[in-house]
Each structure stands twice: as C-alpha cells, then as structure tokens.
Tab-separated table of C-alpha atoms and ligand atoms in Angstrom:
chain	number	residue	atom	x	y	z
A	1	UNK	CA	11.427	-16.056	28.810
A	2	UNK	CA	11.498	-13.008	26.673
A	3	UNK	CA	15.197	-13.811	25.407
A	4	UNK	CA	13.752	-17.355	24.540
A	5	UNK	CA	10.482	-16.461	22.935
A	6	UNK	CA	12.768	-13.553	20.614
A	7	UNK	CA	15.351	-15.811	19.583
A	8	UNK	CA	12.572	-18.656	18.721
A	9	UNK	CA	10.538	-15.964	16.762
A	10	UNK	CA	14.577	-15.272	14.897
A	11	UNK	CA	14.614	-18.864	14.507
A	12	UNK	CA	11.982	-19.290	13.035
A	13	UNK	CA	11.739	-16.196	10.489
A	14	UNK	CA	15.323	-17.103	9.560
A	15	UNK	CA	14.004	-20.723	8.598
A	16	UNK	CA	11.155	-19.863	6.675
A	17	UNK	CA	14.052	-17.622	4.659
A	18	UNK	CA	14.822	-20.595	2.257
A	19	UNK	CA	10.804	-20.788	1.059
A	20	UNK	CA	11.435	-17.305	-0.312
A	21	UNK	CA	10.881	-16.953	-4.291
A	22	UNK	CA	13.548	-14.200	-3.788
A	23	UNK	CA	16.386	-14.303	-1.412
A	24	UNK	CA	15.622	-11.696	1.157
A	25	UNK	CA	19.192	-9.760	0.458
A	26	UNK	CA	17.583	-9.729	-3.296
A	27	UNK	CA	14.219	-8.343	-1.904
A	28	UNK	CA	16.224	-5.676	0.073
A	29	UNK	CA	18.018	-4.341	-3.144
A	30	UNK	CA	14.708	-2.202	-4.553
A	31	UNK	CA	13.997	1.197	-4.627
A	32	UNK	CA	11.317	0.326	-1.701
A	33	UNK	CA	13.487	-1.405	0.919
A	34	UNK	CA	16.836	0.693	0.174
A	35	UNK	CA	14.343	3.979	0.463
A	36	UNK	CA	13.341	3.056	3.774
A	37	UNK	CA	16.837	2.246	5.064
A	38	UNK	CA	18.139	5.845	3.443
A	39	UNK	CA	15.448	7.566	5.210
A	40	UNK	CA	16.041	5.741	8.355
A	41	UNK	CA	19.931	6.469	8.537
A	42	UNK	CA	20.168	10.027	7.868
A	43	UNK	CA	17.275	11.211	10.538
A	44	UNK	CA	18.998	8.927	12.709
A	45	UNK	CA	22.593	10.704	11.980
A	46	UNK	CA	20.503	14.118	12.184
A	47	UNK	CA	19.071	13.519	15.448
A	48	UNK	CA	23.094	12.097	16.882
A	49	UNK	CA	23.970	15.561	14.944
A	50	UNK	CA	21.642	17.566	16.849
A	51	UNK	CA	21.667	15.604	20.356
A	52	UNK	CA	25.400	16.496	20.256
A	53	UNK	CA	24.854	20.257	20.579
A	54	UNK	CA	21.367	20.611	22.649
A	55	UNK	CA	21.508	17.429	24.610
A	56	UNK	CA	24.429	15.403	25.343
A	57	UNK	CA	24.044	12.111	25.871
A	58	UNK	CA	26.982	11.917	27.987
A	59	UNK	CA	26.601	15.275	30.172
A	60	UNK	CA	23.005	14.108	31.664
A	61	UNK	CA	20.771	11.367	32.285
A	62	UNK	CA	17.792	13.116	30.581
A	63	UNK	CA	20.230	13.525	27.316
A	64	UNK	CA	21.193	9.422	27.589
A	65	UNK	CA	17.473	8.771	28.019
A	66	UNK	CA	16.491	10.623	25.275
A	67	UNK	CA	18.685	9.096	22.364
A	68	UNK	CA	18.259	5.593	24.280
A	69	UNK	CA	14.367	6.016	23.676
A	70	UNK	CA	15.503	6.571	19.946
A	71	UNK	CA	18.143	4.135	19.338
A	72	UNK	CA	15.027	1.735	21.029
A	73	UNK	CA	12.188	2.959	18.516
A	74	UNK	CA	15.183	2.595	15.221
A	75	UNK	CA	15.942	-0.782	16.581
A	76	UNK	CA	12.687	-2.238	16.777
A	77	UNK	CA	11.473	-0.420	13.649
A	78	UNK	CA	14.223	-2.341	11.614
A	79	UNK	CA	13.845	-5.395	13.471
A	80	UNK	CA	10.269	-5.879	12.223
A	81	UNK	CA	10.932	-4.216	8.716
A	82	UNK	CA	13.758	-6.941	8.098
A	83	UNK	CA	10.822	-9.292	10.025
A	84	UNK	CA	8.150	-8.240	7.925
A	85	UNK	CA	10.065	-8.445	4.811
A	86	UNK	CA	11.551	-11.997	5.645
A	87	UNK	CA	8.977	-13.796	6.876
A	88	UNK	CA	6.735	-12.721	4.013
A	89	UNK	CA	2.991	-12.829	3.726
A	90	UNK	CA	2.297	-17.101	3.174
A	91	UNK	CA	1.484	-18.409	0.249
A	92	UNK	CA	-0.999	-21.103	-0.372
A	93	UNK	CA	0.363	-24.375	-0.648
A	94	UNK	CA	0.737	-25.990	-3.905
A	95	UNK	CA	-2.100	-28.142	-4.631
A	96	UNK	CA	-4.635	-26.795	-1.500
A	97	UNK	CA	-7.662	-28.087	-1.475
A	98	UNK	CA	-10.694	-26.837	-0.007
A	99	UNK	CA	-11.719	-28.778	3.304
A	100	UNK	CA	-15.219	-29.360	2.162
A	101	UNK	CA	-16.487	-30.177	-1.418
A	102	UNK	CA	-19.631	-27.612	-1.742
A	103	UNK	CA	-16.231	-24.950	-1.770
A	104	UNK	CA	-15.164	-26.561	-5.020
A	105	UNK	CA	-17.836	-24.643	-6.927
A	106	UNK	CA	-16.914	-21.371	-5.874
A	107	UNK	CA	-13.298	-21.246	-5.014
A	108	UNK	CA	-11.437	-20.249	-8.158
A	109	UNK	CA	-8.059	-22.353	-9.506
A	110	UNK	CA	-4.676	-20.917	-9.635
A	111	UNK	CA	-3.173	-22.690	-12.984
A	112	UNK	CA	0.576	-20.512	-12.099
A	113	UNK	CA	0.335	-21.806	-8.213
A	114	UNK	CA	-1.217	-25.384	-9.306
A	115	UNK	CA	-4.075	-24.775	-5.985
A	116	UNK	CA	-7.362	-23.549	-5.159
A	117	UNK	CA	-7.589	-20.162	-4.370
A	118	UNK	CA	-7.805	-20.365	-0.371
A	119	UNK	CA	-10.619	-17.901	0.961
A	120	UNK	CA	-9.595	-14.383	1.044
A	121	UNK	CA	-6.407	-15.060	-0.355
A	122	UNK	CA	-5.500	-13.586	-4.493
A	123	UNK	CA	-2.757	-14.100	-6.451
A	124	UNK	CA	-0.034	-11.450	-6.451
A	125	UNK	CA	1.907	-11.301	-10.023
A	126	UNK	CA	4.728	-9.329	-8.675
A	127	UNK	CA	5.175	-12.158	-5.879
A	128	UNK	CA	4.634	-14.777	-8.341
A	129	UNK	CA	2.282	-16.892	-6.133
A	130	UNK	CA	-1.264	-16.991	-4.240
A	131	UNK	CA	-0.795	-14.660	-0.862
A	132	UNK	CA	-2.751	-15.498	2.550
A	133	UNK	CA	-5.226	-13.140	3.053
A	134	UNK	CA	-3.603	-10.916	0.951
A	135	UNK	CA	-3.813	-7.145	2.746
A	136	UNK	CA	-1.829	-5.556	-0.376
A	137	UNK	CA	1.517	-5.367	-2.373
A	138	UNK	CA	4.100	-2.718	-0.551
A	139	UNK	CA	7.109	-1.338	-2.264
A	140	UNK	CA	8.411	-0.296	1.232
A	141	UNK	CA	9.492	-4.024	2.028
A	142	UNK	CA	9.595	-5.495	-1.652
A	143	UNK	CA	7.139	-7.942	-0.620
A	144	UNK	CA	3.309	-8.789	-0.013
A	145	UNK	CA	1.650	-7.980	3.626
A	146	UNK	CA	-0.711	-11.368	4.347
A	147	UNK	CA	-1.159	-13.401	6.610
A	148	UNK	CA	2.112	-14.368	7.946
A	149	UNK	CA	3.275	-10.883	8.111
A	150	UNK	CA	0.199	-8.786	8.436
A	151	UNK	CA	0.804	-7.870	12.510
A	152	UNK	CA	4.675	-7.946	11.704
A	153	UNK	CA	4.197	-4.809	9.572
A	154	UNK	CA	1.928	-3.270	11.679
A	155	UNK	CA	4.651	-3.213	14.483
A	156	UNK	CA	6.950	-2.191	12.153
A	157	UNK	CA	4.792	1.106	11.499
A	158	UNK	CA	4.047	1.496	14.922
A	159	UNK	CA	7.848	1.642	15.759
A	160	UNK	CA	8.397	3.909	12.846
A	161	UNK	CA	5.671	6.389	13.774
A	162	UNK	CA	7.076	6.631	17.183
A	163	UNK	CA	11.270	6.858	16.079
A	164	UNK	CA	10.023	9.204	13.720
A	165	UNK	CA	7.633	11.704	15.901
A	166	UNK	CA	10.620	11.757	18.458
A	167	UNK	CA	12.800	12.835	15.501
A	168	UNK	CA	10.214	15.264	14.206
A	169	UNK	CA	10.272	16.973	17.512
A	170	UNK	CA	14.015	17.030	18.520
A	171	UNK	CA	14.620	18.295	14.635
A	172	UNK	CA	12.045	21.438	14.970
A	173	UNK	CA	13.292	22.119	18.053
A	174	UNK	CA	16.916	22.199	17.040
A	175	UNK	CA	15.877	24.148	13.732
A	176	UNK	CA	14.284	26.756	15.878
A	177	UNK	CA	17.339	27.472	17.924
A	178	UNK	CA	19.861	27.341	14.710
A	179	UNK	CA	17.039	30.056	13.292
A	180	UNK	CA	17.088	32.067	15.996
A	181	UNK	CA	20.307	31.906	16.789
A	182	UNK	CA	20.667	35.800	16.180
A	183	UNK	CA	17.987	36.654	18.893
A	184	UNK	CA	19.717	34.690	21.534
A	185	UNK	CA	22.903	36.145	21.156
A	186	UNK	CA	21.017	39.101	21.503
A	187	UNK	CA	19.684	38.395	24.548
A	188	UNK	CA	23.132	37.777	26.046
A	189	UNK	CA	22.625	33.787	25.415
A	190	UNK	CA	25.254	31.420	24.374
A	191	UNK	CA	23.317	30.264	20.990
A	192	UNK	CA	22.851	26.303	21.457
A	193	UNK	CA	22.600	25.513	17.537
A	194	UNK	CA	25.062	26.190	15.621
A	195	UNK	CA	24.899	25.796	11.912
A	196	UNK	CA	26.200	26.432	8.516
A	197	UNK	CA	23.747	27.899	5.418
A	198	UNK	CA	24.424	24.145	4.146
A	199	UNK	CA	23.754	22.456	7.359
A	200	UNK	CA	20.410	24.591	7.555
A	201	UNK	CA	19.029	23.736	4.471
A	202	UNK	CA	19.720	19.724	5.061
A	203	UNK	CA	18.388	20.316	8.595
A	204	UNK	CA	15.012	21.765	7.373
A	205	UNK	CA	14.877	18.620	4.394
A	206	UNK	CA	15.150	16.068	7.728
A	207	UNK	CA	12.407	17.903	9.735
A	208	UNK	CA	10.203	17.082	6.607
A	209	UNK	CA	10.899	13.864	5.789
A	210	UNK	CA	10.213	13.429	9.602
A	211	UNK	CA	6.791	15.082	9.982
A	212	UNK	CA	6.427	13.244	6.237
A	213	UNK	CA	7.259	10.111	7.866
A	214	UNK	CA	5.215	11.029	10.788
A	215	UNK	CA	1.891	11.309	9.166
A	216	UNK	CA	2.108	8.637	6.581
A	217	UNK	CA	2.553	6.290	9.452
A	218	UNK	CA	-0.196	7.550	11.180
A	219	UNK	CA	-2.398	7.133	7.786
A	220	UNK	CA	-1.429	3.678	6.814
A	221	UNK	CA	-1.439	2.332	10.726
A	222	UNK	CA	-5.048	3.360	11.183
A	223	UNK	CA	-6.218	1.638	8.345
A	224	UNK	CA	-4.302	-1.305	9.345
A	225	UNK	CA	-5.697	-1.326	12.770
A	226	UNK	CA	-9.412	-0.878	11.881
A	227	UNK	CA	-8.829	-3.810	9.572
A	228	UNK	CA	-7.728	-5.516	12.830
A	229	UNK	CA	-10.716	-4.807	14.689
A	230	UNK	CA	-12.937	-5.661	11.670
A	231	UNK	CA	-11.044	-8.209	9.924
A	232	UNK	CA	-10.492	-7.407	6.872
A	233	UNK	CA	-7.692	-6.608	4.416
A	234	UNK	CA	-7.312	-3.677	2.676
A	235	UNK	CA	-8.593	-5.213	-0.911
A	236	UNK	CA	-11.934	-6.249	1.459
A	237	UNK	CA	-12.124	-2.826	2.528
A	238	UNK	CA	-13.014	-2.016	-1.093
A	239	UNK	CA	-15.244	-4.464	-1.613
A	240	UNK	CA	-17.077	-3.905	1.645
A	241	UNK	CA	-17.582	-0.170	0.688
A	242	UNK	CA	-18.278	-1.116	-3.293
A	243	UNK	CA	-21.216	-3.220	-1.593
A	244	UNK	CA	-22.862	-0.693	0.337
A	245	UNK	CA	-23.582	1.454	-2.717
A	246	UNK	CA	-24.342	-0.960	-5.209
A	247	UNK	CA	-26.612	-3.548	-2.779
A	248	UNK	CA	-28.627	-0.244	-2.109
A	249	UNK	CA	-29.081	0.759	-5.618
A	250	UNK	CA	-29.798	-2.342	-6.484
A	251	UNK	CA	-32.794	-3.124	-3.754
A	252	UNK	CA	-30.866	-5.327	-1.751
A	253	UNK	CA	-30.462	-6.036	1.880
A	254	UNK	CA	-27.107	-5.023	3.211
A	255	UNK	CA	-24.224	-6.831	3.042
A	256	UNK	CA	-23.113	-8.835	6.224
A	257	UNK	CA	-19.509	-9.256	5.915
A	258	UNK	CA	-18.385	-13.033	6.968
A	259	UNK	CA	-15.716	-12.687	8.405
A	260	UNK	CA	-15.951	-10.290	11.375
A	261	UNK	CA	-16.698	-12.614	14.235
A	262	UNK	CA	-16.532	-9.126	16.321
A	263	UNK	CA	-13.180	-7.474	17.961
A	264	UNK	CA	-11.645	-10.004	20.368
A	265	UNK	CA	-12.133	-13.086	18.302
A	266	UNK	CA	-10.764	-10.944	15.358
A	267	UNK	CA	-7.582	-10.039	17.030
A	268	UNK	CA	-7.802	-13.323	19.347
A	269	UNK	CA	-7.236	-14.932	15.145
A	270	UNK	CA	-4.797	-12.349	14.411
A	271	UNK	CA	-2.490	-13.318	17.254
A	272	UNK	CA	-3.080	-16.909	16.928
A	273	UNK	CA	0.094	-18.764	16.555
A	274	UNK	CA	-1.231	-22.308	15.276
A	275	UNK	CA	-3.528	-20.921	12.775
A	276	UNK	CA	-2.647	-21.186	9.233
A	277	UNK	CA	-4.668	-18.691	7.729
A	278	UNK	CA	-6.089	-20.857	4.513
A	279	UNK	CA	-9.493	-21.621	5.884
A	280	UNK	CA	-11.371	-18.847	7.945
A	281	UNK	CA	-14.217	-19.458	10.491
A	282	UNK	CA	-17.291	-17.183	10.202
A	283	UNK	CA	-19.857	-15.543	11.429
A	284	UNK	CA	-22.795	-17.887	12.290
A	285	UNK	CA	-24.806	-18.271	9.269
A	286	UNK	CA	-22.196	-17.182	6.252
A	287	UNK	CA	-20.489	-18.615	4.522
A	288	UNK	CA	-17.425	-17.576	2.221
A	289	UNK	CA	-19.287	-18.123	-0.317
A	290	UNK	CA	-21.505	-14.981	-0.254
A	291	UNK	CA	-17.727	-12.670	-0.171
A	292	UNK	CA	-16.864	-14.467	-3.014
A	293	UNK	CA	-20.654	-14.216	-4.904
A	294	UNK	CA	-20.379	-10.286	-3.839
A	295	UNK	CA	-16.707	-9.898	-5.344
A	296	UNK	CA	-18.240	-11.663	-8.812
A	297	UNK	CA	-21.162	-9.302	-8.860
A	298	UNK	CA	-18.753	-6.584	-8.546
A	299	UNK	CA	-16.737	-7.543	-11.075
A	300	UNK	CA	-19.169	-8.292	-13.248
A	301	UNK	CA	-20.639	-4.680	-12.750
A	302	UNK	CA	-17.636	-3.107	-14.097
A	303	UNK	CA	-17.681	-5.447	-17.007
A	304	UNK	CA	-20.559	-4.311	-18.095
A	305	UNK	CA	-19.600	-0.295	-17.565
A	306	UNK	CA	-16.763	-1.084	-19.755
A	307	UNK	CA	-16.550	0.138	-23.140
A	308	UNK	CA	-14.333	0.321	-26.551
A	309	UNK	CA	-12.472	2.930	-28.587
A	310	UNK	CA	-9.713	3.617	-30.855
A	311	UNK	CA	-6.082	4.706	-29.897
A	312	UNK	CA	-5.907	8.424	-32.178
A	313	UNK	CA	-2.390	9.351	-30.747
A	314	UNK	CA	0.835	7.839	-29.677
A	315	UNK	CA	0.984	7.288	-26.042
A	316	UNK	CA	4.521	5.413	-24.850
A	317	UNK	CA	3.754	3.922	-21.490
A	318	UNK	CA	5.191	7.020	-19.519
A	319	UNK	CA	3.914	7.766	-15.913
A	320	UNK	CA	4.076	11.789	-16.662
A	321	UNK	CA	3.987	12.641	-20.197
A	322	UNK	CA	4.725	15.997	-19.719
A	323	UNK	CA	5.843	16.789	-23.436
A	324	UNK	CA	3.531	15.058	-24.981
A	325	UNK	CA	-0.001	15.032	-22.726
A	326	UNK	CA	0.537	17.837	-20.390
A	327	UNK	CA	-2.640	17.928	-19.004
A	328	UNK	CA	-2.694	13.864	-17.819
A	329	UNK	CA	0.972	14.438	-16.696
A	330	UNK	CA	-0.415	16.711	-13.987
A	331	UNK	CA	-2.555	14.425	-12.932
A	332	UNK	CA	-1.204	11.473	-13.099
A	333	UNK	CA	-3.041	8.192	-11.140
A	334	UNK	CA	-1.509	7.747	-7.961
A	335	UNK	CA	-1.060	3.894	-8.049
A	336	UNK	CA	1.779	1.328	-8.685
A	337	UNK	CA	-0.688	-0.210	-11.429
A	338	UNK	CA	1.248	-0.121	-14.910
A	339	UNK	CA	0.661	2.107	-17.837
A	340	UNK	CA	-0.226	0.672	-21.441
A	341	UNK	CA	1.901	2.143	-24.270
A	342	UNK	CA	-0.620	2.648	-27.406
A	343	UNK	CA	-0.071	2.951	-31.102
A	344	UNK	CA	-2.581	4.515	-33.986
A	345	UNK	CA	-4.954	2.275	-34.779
A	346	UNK	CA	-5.225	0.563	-31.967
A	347	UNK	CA	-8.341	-0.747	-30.232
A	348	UNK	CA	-8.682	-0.880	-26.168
A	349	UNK	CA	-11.324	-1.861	-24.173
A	350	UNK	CA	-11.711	0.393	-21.103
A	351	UNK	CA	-12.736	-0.472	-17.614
A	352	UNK	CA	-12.265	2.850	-15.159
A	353	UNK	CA	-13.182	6.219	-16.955
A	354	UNK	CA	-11.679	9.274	-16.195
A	355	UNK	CA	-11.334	12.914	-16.738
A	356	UNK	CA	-7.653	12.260	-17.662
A	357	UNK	CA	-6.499	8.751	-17.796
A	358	UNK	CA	-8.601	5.699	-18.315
A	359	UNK	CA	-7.750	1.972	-17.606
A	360	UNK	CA	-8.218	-0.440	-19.548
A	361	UNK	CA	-6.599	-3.394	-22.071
A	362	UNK	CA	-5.757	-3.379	-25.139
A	363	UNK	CA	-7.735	-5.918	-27.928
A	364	UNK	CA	-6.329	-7.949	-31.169
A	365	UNK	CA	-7.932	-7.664	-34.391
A	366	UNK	CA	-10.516	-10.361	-33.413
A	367	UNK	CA	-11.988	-8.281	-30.221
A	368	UNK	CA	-10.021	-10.730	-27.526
A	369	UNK	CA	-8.242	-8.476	-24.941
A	370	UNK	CA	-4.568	-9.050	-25.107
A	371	UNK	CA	-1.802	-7.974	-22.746
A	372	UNK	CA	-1.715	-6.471	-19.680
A	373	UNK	CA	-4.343	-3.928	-18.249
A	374	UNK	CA	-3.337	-0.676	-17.746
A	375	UNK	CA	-3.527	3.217	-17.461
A	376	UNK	CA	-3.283	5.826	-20.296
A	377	UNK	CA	-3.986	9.192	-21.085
A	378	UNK	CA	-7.631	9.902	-22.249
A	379	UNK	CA	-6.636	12.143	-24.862
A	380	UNK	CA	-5.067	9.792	-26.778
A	381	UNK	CA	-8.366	7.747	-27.553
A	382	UNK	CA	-11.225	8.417	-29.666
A	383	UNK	CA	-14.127	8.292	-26.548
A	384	UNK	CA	-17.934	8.366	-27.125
A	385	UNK	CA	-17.932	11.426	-25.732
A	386	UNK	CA	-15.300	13.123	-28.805
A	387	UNK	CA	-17.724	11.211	-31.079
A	388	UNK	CA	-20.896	13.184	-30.014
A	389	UNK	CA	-18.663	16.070	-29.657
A	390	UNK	CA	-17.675	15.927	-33.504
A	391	UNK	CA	-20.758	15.070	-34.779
A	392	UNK	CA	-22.511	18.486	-32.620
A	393	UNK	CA	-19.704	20.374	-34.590
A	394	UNK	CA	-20.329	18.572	-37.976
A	395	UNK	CA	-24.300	19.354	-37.540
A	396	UNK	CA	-22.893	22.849	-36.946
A	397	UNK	CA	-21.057	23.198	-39.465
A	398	UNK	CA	-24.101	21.920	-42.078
A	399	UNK	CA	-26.408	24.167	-40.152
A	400	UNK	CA	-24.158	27.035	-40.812
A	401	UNK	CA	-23.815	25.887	-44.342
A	402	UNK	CA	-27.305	25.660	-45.001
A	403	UNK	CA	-27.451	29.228	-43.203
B	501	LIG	ZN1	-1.583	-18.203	-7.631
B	502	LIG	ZN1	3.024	-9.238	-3.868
C-alpha cells in the first residue's frame, strides 16, 4: 500500500514535470539548489568520515543503526527537495475565472498570465506566472513554495532539521575527541579521533554548517507550521500583522482574518488531495473580499508615506558598496529584492525609508515611475531631511555673518 501510494505520488510529480516553465534539471543548476546539494554531500561524507573511526557501522549494531538513521533522514530530505522543487507551487490556469460574478470587482487581472488573480494567489516575476497561494519565492529549490508544494517543503525541512541535528551531534562529538586527543593518550587511552591540522580545521567548518543548518531549519519550519495551523502564507503573515497596527490607529475593529476556519479544517485543506487551491472556503461571514480591501488599504498607506528626491551621487546597483558607501555596505538589506543603480540628476520616488538604504523607483522627466523598484544607499539622495539640514547650516552661517 505504501509502495503503491509512493510510486503514484512519483508518478504523478514526474508528470506534472512537462508543465514546468523551466525544466527541473534547469531549475537545479542555481546557486540555490546546487548550494543545498554541496552542503548536503560533504556533512554526509563527514559524518561516513567520522562514523569510520568512533562507530563502525560494520563492528556493531548500534554503529549500523546509527548511519542507517542518517542515510534515512538524507534520503528523505532529497526526496522531497527534488519533490518540492518538481512539483512546483501551481499556477493559476490561464484564463481563471472567478466562480461567482460579485468577485469580478475585486479580484485583480493578470495581463502576463491572461487570468484573474485567484484568491490568495500573486504573481511571481521570477516564476513568470500567477502562484497558488503563494507562501514565498525560495532560492533553496529555484522555485516558488504554493500550493502544490507548500507541505512538500515543509517535509523537506523537517527531514533536513533532523539529518542535520544527527550530524551536528556526531560532528561535536568527534571534534571533541580529535581535540582532546592529547588528554586521552594521557590517560593511558587509545585516542579514537585521529586527525590532521587540515582535517581539523574542515572538521570544525562541518560542525557549523551543521548547527547552521540546524537552526535555520528550526526558524523557517516554525513559521511554516504556524502558518499551517492558521492558514496563512508567509506574505499573509505580513499583512495580518500590518493590520493589527494600522486598524488600531486608525479606530477600527480588528481584523478577522478569512481564511482560518480553525486548526483541523486548516490542515484537514492542507492535506486535501482533490482540492485545487484557486477558490478558498471561509470563515462564516467573510468573504475574500475584506483580505483583499485590507491588502489595498495597506498599499495605499505606503503610497501615501512615499516621497521624492534627487539622486546627488553615483550609486551602481551593488549589494555592498564597500568603496564607495561604506557605511550602507555594512548594513546592507537582508532580502533577495534588487538594487536600483542611480545616476546624477536623477529623480526617485521612495517607498520604505531607512537609516541606510531606501526603496524605491526611479521616475522619467514627466514624474511617471519607470523601471523596476528597488534598494539604494540613502546617501546617495538628496532627502528632506539633508534639505532642512542645509538650510539650519545656511541660517547659521547668515547668523554668524550678521554676528
Ligand atoms: Zn500572473
Ligand atoms: Zn517564484
């Protein structure tokens, strides 16, 4: 039963292969993907390294249990990271239509995918079409997590934190004995770890990438799981928060999130096989209407905190300027979101003001923003705040004067 139901599930991620926009062998061949699968074959070959000298495999059943558990946890963590990656997250078909015709006023149009925007799905520019309940982009499999692929991943991280907490463990153990090694020949032991100066050094790198590993896991599958419970993506998870604070400065009765129909129908839809993820039941009363009105007010709030200045200095799109603005480079934004490059003259409209980079798009010579959106260093605008600033000093200076 469990041979059949795994080589249907094969079946049918392996058919769904040829709906791709990229071939999967493509999608594996990015830093992402190839990352993972470097990471994933060297603490494997460090843990074989190390079982060979504390805990043979083949001189007890406790040392073939222990690097069976492992070779178990590396299996399954590929298996759903090429599973994850394969079946991808579900995009919305072209030309989707809303079931019911009061959605035609709110859902938004897709002009690249030709389709309505299904609820609680966005377009993703990298995947080049409208994702399923679109959780967010990852660089790890080259893909979008949605819909189709959302518990797929999960798994995937769920193997990963356990491969890698076993490796995390054997590795500081091991390190331990190779660092002591001194002390237990002292003690009239035979020394169990034996290394070289090289050895020790890429021993030590593997123990942190594995506690690395380790707690990164543990980060990104607790979010994923409370999203289970709740049901919602990470991009909701923003919103939801964004309402809290500005319903309550604004006078307004807290936001009751739609689509949280409480834990066991959540995951009860999250395990559902014949549900195709385009139109999502709610809570009684909503409707998907009031996530999308709530999304538009947000929006609409940081429209209206936006503001425009003039480029004063060269900036060339790079993610750490360090020769030219040292201070940024240190503290750079840590996001996949692009950077802007910017030339004299320039004007950009900005939408996210900060103490070193803002984001924000750049405008033509008739005001309309052109381009793509993007980060850059503050320093190399003129800001309201540099305008006040100069015109304190220039008072100043006439003060002085007059003085
Ligand atoms: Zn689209
Ligand atoms: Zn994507």
């Amino acid at each position: 039963m469990i041979v059949n139901n795994t080589v249907s599930n094969m079946i049918k991620v392996f058919s769904r292969l040829s709906d791709m926009k990229l071939p999967p062998i493509g999608r594996l061949l990015s830093w992402g993907p190839l990352t993972i699968l470097s990471i994933m074959s060297f603490l494997t070959y460090m843990v074989f390294y190390f079982a060979e000298m504390w805990w043979v495999p083949t001189e007890s059943v406790g040392g073939m249990i222990h690097i069976s558990v492992y070779c178990l946890m590396t299996a399954g963590s590929l298996y759903w990271f090429f599973t994850a990656s394969f079946t991808g997250p579900g995009c919305v078909p072209k030309g989707w239509t809303p079931p019911n015709d009061a959605a035609f006023d709110y859902l938004s149009y897709c002009n690249t995918c030709k389709a309505y925007k299904a609820p609680r799905s966005l377009h993703c520019k990298k995947c080049g079409f409208c994702v399923k309940k679109l959780d967010h982009h990852c660089p790890w499999i080259n893909i979008c997590v949605g819909h189709d692929n959302h518990l797929y991943f999960a798994i995937f991280l769920m193997f990963t934190l356990l491969g890698c907490f076993q490796a995390a463990i054997v590795l500081t153990i091991c390190l331990y004995h190779a660092i002591n090694r001194n002390w237990y020949i002292h003690e009239g032991q035979e020394p169990v770890i034996n290394l070289s100066s090289s050895s020790l050094m890429l021993a030590m790198f593997a123990t942190g990438l594995a506690i690395g590993a380790v707690v990164a896991a543990v980060f990104l599958l607790h979010g994923q799981i409370t999203g289970f419970i709740k049901n919602y993506t990470e991009v909701e998870g923003w919103v939801l928060q964004k309402a809290k604070y500005r319903r309550r400065a604004a006078g307004l009765p807290a936001f009751v999130y739609p689509y949280d129909l409480g834990w066991r129908e959540n995951i009860k839809l999250l395990l559902a096989k014949d549900f195709d993820g385009l139109w999502w039941p709610v809570r009684k009363g909503c409707s998907p209407k009031e996530m999308m009105d709530e999304q538009k007010a947000q929006k609409q709030d940081r429209e209206n905190r936006h503001f425009v200045c003039n480029v004063s200095d060269e900036y060339n799109g790079s993610c750490v300027p360090v020769t030219t603005y040292t201070r940024a480079s240190l503290t750079p934004p840590l996001n996949l979101a692009p950077r802007i490059p910017l030339c004299v003259g320039e004007t950009v409209r900005v939408f996210i003001d900060g103490p070193q980079w803002l984001f924000g798009v750049k405008l033509t010579a008739d005001g309309k923003e052109s381009g793509r959106r993007g980060y850059f260093p503050r320093a190399a605008v003129y800001t309201d705040a540099d305008l006040d600033e100069a015109q304190i000093n220039t008072t100043n200076t006439h003060k002085t004067k007059a003085a």
